[in-house]
PDB file of C-alpha atoms in Angstrom:
ATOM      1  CA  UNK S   1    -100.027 -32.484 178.952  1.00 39.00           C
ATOM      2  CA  UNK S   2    -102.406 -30.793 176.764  1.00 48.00           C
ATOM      3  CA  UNK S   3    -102.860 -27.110 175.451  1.00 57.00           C
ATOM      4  CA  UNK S   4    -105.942 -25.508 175.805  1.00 68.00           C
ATOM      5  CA  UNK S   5    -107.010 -22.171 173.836  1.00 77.00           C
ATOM      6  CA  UNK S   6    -109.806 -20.516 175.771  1.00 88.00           C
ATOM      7  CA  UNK S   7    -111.446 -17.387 174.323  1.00 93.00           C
ATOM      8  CA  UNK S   8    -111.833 -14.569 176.917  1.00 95.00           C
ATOM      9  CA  UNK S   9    -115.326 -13.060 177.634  1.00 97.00           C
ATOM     10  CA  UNK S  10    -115.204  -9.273 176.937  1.00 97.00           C
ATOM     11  CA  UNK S  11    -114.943  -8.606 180.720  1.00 97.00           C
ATOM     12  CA  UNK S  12    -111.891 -10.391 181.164  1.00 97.00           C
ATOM     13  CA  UNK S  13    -110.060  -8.786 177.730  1.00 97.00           C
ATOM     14  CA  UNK S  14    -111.084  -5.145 179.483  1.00 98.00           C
ATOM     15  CA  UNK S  15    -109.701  -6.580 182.726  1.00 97.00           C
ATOM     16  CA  UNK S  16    -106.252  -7.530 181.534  1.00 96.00           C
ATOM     17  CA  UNK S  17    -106.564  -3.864 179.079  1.00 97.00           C
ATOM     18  CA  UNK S  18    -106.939  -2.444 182.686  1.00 96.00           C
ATOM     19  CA  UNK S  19    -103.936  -3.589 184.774  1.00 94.00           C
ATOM     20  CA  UNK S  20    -101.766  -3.219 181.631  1.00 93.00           C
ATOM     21  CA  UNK S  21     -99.370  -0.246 181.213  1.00 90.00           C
ATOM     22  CA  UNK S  22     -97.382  -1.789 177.856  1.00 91.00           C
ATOM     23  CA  UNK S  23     -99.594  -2.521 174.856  1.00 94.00           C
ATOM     24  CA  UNK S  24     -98.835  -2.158 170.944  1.00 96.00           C
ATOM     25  CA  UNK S  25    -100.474   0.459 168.501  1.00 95.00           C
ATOM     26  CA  UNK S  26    -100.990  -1.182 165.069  1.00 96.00           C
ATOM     27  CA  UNK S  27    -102.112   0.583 162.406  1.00 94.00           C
ATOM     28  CA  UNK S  28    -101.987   0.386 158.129  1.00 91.00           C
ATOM     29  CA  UNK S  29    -100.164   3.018 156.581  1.00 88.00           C
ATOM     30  CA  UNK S  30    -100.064   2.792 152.777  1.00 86.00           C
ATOM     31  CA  UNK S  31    -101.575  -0.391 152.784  1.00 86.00           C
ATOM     32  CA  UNK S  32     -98.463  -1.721 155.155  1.00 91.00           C
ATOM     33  CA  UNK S  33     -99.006  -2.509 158.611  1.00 93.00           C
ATOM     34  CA  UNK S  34     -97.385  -0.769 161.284  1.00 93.00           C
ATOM     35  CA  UNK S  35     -96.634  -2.124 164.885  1.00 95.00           C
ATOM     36  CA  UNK S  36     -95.419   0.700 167.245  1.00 92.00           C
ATOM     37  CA  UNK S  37     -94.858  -0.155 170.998  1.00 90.00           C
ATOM     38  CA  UNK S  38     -96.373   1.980 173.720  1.00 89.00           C
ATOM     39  CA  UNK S  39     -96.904   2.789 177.526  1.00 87.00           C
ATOM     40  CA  UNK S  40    -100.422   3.431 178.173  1.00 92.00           C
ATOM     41  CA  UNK S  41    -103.446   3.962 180.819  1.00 93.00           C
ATOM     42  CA  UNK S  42    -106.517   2.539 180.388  1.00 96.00           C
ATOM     43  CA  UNK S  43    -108.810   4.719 181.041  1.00 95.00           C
ATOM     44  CA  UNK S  44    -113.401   5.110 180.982  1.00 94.00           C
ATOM     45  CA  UNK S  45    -113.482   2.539 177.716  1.00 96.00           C
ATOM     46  CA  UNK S  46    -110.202   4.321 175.946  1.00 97.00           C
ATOM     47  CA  UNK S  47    -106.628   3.469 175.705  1.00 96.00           C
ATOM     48  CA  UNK S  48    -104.743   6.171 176.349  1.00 94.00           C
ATOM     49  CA  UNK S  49    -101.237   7.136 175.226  1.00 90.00           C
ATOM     50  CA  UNK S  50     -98.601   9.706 174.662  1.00 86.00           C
ATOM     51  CA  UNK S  51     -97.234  10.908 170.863  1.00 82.00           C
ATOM     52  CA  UNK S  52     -94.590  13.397 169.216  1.00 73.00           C
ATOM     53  CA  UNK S  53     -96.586  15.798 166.534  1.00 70.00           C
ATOM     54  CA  UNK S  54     -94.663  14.628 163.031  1.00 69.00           C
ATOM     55  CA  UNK S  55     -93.960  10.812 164.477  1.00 73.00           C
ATOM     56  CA  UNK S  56     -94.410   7.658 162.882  1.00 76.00           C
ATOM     57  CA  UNK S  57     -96.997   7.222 165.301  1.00 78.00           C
ATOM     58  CA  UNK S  58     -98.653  10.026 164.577  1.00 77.00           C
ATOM     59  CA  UNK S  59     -99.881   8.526 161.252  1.00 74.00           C
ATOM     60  CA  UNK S  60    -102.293   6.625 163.120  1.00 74.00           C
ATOM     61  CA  UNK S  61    -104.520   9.247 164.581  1.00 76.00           C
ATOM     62  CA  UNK S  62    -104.734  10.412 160.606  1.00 73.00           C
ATOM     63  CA  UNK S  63    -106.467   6.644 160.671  1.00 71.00           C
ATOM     64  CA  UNK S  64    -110.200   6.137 161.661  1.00 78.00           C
ATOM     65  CA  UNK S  65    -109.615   3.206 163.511  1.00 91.00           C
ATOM     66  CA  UNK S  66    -106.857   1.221 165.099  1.00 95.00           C
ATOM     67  CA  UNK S  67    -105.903  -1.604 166.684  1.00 97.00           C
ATOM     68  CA  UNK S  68    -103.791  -1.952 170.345  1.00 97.00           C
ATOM     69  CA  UNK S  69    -103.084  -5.318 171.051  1.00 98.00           C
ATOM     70  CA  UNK S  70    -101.269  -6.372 174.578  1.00 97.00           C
ATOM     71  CA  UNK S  71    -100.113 -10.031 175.521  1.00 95.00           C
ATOM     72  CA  UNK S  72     -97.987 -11.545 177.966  1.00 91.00           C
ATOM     73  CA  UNK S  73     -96.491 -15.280 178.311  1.00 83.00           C
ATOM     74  CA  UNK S  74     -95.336 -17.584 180.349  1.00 74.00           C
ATOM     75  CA  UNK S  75     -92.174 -19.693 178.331  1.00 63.00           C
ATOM     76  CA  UNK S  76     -91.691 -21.869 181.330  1.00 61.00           C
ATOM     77  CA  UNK S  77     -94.955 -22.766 181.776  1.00 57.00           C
ATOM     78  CA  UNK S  78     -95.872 -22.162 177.989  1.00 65.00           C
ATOM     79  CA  UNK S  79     -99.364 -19.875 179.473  1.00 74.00           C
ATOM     80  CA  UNK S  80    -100.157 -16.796 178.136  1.00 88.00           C
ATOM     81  CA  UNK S  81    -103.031 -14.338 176.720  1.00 93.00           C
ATOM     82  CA  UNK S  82    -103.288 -12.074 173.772  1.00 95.00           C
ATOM     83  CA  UNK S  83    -105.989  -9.265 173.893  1.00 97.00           C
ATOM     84  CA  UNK S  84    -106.884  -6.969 170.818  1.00 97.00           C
ATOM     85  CA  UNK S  85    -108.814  -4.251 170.817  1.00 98.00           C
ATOM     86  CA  UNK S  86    -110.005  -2.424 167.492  1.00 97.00           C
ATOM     87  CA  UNK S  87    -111.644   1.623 167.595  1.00 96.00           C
ATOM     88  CA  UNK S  88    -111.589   5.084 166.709  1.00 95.00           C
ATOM     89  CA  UNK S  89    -108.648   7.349 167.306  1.00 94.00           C
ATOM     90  CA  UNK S  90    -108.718  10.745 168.425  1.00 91.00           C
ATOM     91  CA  UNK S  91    -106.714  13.808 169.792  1.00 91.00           C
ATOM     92  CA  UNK S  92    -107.339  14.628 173.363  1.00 91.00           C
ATOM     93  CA  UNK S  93    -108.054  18.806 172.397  1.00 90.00           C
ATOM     94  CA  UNK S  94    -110.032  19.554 176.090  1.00 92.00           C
ATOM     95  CA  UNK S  95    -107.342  21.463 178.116  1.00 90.00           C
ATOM     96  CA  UNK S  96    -108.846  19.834 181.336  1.00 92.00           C
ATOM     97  CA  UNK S  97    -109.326  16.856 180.067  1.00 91.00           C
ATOM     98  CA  UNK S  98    -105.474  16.935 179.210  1.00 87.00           C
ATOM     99  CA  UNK S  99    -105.153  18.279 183.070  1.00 86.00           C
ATOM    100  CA  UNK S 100    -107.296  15.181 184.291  1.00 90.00           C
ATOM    101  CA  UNK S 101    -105.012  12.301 182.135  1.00 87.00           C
ATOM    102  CA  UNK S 102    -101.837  14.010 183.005  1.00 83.00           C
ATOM    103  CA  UNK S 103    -102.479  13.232 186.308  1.00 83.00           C
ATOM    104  CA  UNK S 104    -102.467   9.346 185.130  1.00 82.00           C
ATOM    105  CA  UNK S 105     -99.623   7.082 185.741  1.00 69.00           C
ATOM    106  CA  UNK S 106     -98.211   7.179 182.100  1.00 69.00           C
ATOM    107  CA  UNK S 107     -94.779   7.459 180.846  1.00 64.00           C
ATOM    108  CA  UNK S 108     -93.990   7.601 177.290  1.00 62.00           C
ATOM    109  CA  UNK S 109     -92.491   5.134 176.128  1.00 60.00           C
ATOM    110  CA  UNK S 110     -90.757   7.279 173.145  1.00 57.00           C
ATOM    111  CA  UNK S 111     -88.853  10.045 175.033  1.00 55.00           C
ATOM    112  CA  UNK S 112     -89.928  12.995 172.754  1.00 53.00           C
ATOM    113  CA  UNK S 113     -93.564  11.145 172.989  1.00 51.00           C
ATOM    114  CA  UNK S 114     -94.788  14.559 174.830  1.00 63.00           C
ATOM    115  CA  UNK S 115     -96.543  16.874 172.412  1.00 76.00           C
ATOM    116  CA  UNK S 116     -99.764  14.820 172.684  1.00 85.00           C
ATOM    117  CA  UNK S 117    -102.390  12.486 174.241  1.00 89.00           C
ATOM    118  CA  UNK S 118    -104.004  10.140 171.568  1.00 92.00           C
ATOM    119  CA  UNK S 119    -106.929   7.746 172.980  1.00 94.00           C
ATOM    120  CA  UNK S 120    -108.372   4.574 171.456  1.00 96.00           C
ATOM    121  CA  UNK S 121    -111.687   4.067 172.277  1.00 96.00           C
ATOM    122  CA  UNK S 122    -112.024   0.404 172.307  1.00 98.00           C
ATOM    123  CA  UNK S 123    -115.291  -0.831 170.690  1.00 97.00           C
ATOM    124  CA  UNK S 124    -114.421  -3.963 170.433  1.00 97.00           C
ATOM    125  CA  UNK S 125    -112.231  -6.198 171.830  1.00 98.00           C
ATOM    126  CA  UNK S 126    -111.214 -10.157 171.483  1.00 96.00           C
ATOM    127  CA  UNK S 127    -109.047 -12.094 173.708  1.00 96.00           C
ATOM    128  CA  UNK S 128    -107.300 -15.778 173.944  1.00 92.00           C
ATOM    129  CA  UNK S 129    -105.241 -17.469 176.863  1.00 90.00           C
ATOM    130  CA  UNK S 130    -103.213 -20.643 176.666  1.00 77.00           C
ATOM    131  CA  UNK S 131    -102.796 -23.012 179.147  1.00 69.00           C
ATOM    132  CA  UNK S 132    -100.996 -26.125 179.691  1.00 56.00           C
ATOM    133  CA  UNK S 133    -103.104 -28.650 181.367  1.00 50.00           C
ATOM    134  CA  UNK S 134    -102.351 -31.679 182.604  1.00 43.00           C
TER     135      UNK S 134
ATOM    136  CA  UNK E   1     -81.512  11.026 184.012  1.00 39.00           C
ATOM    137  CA  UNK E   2     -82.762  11.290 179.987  1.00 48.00           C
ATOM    138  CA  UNK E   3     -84.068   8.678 177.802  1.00 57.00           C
ATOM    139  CA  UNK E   4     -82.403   8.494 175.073  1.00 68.00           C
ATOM    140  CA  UNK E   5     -83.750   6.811 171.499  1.00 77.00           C
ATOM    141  CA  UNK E   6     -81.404   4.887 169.612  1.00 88.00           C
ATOM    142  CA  UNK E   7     -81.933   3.725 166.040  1.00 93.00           C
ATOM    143  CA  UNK E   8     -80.836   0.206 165.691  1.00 95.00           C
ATOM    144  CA  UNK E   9     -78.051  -0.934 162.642  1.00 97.00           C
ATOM    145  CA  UNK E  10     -79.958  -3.788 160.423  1.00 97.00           C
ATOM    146  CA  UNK E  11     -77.481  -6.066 161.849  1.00 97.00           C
ATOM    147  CA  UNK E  12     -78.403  -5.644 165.765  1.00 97.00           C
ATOM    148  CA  UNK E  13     -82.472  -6.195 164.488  1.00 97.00           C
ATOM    149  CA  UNK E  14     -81.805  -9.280 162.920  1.00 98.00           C
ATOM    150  CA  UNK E  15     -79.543 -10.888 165.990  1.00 97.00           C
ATOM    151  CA  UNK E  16     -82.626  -9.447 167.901  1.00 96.00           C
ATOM    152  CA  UNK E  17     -84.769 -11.613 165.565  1.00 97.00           C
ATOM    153  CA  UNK E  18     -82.405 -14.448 165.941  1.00 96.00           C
ATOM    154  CA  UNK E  19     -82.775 -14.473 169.764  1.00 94.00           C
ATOM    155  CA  UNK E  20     -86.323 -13.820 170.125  1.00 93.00           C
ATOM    156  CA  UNK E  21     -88.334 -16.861 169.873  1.00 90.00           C
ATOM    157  CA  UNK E  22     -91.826 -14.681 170.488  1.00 91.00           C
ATOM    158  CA  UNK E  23     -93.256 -12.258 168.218  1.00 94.00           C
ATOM    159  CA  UNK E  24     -96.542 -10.723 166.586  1.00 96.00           C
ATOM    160  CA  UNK E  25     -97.815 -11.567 162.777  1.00 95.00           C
ATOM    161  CA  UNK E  26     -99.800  -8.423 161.908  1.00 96.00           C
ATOM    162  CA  UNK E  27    -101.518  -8.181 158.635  1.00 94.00           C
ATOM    163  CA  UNK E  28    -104.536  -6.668 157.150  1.00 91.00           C
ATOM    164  CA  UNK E  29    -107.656  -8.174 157.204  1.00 88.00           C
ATOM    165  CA  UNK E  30    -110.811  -6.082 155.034  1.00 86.00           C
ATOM    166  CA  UNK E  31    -108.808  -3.053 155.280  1.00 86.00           C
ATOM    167  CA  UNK E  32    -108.403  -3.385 159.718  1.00 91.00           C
ATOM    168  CA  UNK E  33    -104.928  -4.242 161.471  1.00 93.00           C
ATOM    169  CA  UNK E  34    -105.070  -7.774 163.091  1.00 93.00           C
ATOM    170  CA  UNK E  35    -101.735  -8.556 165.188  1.00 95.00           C
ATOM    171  CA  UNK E  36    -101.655 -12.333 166.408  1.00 92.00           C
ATOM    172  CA  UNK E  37     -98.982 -13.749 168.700  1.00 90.00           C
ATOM    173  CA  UNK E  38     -96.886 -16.644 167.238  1.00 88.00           C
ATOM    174  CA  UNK E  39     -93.987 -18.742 168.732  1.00 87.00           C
ATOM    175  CA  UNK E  40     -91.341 -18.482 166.063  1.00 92.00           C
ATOM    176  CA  UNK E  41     -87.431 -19.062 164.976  1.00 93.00           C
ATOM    177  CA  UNK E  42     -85.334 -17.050 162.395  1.00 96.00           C
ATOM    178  CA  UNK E  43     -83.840 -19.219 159.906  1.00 95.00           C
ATOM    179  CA  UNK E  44     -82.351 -18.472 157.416  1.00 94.00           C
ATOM    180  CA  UNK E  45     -83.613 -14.967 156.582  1.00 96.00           C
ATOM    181  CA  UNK E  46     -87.297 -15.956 157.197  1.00 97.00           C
ATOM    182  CA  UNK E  47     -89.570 -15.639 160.356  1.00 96.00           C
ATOM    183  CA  UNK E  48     -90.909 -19.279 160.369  1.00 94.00           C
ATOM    184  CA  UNK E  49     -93.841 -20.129 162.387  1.00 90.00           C
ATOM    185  CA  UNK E  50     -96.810 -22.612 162.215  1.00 86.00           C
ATOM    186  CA  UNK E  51    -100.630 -21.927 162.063  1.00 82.00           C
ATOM    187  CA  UNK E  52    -103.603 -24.089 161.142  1.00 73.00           C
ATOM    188  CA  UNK E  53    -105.713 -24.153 157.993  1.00 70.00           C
ATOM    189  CA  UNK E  54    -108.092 -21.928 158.302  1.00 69.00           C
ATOM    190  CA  UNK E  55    -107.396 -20.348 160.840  1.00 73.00           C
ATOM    191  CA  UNK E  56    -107.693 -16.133 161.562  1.00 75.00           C
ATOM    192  CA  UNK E  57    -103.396 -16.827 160.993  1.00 78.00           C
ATOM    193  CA  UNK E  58    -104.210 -18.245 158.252  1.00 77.00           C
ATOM    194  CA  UNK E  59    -105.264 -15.077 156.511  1.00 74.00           C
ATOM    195  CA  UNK E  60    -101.683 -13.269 157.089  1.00 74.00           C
ATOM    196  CA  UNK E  61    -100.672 -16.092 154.412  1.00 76.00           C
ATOM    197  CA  UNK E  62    -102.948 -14.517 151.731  1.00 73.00           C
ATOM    198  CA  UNK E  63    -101.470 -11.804 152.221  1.00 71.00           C
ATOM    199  CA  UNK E  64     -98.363 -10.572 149.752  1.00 78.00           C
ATOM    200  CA  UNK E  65     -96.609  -9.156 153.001  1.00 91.00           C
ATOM    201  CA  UNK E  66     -97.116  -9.001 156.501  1.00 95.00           C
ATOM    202  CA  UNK E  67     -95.350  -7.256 159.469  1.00 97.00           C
ATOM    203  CA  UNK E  68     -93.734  -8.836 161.853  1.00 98.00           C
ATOM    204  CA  UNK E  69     -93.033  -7.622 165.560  1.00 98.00           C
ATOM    205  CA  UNK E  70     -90.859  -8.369 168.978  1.00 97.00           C
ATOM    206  CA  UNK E  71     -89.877  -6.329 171.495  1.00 95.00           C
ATOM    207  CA  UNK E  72     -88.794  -6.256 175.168  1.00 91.00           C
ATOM    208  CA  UNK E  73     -88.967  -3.781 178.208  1.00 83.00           C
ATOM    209  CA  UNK E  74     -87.583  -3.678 181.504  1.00 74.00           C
ATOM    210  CA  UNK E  75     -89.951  -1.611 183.060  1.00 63.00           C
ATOM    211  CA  UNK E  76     -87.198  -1.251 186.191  1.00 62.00           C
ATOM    212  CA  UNK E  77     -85.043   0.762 184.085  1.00 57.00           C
ATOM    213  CA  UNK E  78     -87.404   1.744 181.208  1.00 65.00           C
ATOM    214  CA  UNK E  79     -85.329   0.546 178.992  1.00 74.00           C
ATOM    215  CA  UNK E  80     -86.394  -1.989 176.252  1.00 88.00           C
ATOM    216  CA  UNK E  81     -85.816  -2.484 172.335  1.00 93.00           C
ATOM    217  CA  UNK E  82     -88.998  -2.895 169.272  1.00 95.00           C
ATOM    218  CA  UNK E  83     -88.100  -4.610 165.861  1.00 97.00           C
ATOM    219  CA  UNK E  84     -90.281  -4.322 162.858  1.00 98.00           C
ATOM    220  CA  UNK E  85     -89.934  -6.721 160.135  1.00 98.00           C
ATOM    221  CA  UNK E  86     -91.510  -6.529 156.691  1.00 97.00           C
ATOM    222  CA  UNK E  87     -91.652  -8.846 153.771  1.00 96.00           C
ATOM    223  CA  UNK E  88     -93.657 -11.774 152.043  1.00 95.00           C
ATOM    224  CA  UNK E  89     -94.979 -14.442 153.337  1.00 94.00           C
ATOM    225  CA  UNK E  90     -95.050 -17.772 151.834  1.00 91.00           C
ATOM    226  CA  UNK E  91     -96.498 -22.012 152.945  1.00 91.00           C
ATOM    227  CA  UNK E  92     -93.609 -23.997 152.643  1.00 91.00           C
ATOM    228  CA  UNK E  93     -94.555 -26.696 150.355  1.00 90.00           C
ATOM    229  CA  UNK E  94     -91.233 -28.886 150.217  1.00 92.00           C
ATOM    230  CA  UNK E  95     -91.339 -31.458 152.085  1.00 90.00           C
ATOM    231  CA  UNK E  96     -87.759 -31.637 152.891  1.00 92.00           C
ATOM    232  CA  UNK E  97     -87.871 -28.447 154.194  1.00 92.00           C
ATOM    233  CA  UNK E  98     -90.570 -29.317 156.122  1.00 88.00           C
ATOM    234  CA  UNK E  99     -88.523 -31.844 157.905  1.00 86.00           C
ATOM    235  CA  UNK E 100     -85.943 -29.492 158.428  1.00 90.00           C
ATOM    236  CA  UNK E 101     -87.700 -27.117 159.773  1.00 87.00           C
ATOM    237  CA  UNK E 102     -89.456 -29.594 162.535  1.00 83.00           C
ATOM    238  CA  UNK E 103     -85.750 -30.138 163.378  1.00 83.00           C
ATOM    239  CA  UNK E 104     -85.608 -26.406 164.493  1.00 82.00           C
ATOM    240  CA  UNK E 105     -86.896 -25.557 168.641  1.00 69.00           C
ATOM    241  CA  UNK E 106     -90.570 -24.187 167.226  1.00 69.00           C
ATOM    242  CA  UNK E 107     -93.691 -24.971 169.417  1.00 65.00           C
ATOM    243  CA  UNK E 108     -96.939 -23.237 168.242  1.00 62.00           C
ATOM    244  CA  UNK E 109     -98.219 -20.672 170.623  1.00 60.00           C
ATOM    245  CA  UNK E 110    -101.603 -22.181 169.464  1.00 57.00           C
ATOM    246  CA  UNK E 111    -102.055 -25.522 170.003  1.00 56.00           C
ATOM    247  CA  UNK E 112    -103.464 -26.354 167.212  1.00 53.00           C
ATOM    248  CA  UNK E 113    -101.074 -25.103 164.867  1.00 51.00           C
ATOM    249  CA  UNK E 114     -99.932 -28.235 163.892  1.00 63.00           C
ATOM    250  CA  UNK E 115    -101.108 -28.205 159.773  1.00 77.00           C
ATOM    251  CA  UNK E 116     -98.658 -25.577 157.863  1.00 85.00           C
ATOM    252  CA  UNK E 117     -95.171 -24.101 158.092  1.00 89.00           C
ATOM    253  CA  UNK E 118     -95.874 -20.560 157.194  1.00 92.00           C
ATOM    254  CA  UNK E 119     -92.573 -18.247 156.962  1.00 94.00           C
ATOM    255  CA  UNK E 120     -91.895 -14.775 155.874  1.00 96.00           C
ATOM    256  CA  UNK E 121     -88.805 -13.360 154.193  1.00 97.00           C
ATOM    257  CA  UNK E 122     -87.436 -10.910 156.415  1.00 98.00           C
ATOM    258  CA  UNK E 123     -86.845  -8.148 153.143  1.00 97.00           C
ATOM    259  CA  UNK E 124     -86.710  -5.219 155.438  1.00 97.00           C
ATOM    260  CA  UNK E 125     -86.491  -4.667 158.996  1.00 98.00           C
ATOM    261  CA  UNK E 126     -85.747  -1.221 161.141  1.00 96.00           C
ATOM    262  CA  UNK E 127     -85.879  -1.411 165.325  1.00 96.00           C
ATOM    263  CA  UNK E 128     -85.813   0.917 168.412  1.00 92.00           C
ATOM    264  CA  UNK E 129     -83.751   0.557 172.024  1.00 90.00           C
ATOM    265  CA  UNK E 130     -84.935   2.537 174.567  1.00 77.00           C
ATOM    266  CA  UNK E 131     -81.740   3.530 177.206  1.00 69.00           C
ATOM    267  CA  UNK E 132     -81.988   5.654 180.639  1.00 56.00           C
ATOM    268  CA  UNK E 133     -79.076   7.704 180.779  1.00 50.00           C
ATOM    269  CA  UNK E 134     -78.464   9.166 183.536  1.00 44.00           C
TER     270      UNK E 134
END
């Protein structure tokens, strides 16, 4: 049995992004990284997700660009993927366009997480899955 | 039914460390957030996990400190738990901790990740659990 690292083409990275709903924000704040678990939508190119005004999370929309990063494996089987995706962050301001994502399948994952919609916009993203072949 | 946000004692992150055997390296690479998945094992106050010269992992070890993340959900009950570890990293050069370490359950998550025995002192650490309450 033999492991096998295959790198993901773009469209399969944006694929898994797609049917995900749990991903991680990671972001530097005073030179330290930060990794903050969240429930998101992917949604047109962005990753979308819920935030508290004055959070922790919060500090990275004061950052140009982030990183989300989702995975998932397989310990009996030893299989899994990682995807990362690096962008811009922004504040959802448009009223309707607030109306339009609310109307997304997305629960915060932070209970106070209310107060705002934060997007990614992912311009690039990177991807590996393992596999145990035989 | 509320969600309620609990803080987690140092104590209940590290046993959380000391079960998990999955995590996230994150680091920062030219000023941008990288977060790689690595199989790992608390030992002794250290995350220790392998990686291969050269490698993108490789770069977390030239950093002075890196971030390290697990977490869990049970997307059922929207519960779950995040720890955040921070600290130094360090190769371990001695060779009879080398040994002692391949004595430990530790498979690389990347298959090549045969060459070093990276590990990262564990100097501060703060987690999240997620409960529904109804």
């Amino acid at each position: 049995m033999t492991d096998k690292l295959i790198v993901l083409p773009e469209e399969e990275c944006l694929r898994l992004l797609a049917h995900g709903h749990y991903g991680r924000v990671a972001f530097v704040d005073d030179g330290r990284p930060i990794v903050l678990p969240v429930n998101y939508v992917f949604d047109r190119g962005f990753v979308v997700f819920r935030s508290t005004v004055g959070s922790k999370l919060e500090a990275a929309v004061s950052q140009q660009h982030v990183a989300f990063q989702i995975d998932a494996v397989d310990p009996m089987y030893h299989g899994g993927f990682s995807v990362l995706a690096y962008g811009p962050t922004e504040v959802v301001e448009s009223a309707t366009e607030v109306l339009r994502l609310s109307e997304l399948a997305l629960r915060p994952w932070w209970p106070a997480a209310r107060d705002r919609w934060i997007r990614i916009r992912v311009d690039e993203v990177t991807g590996r899955r393992l596999r145990d072949e035989e």
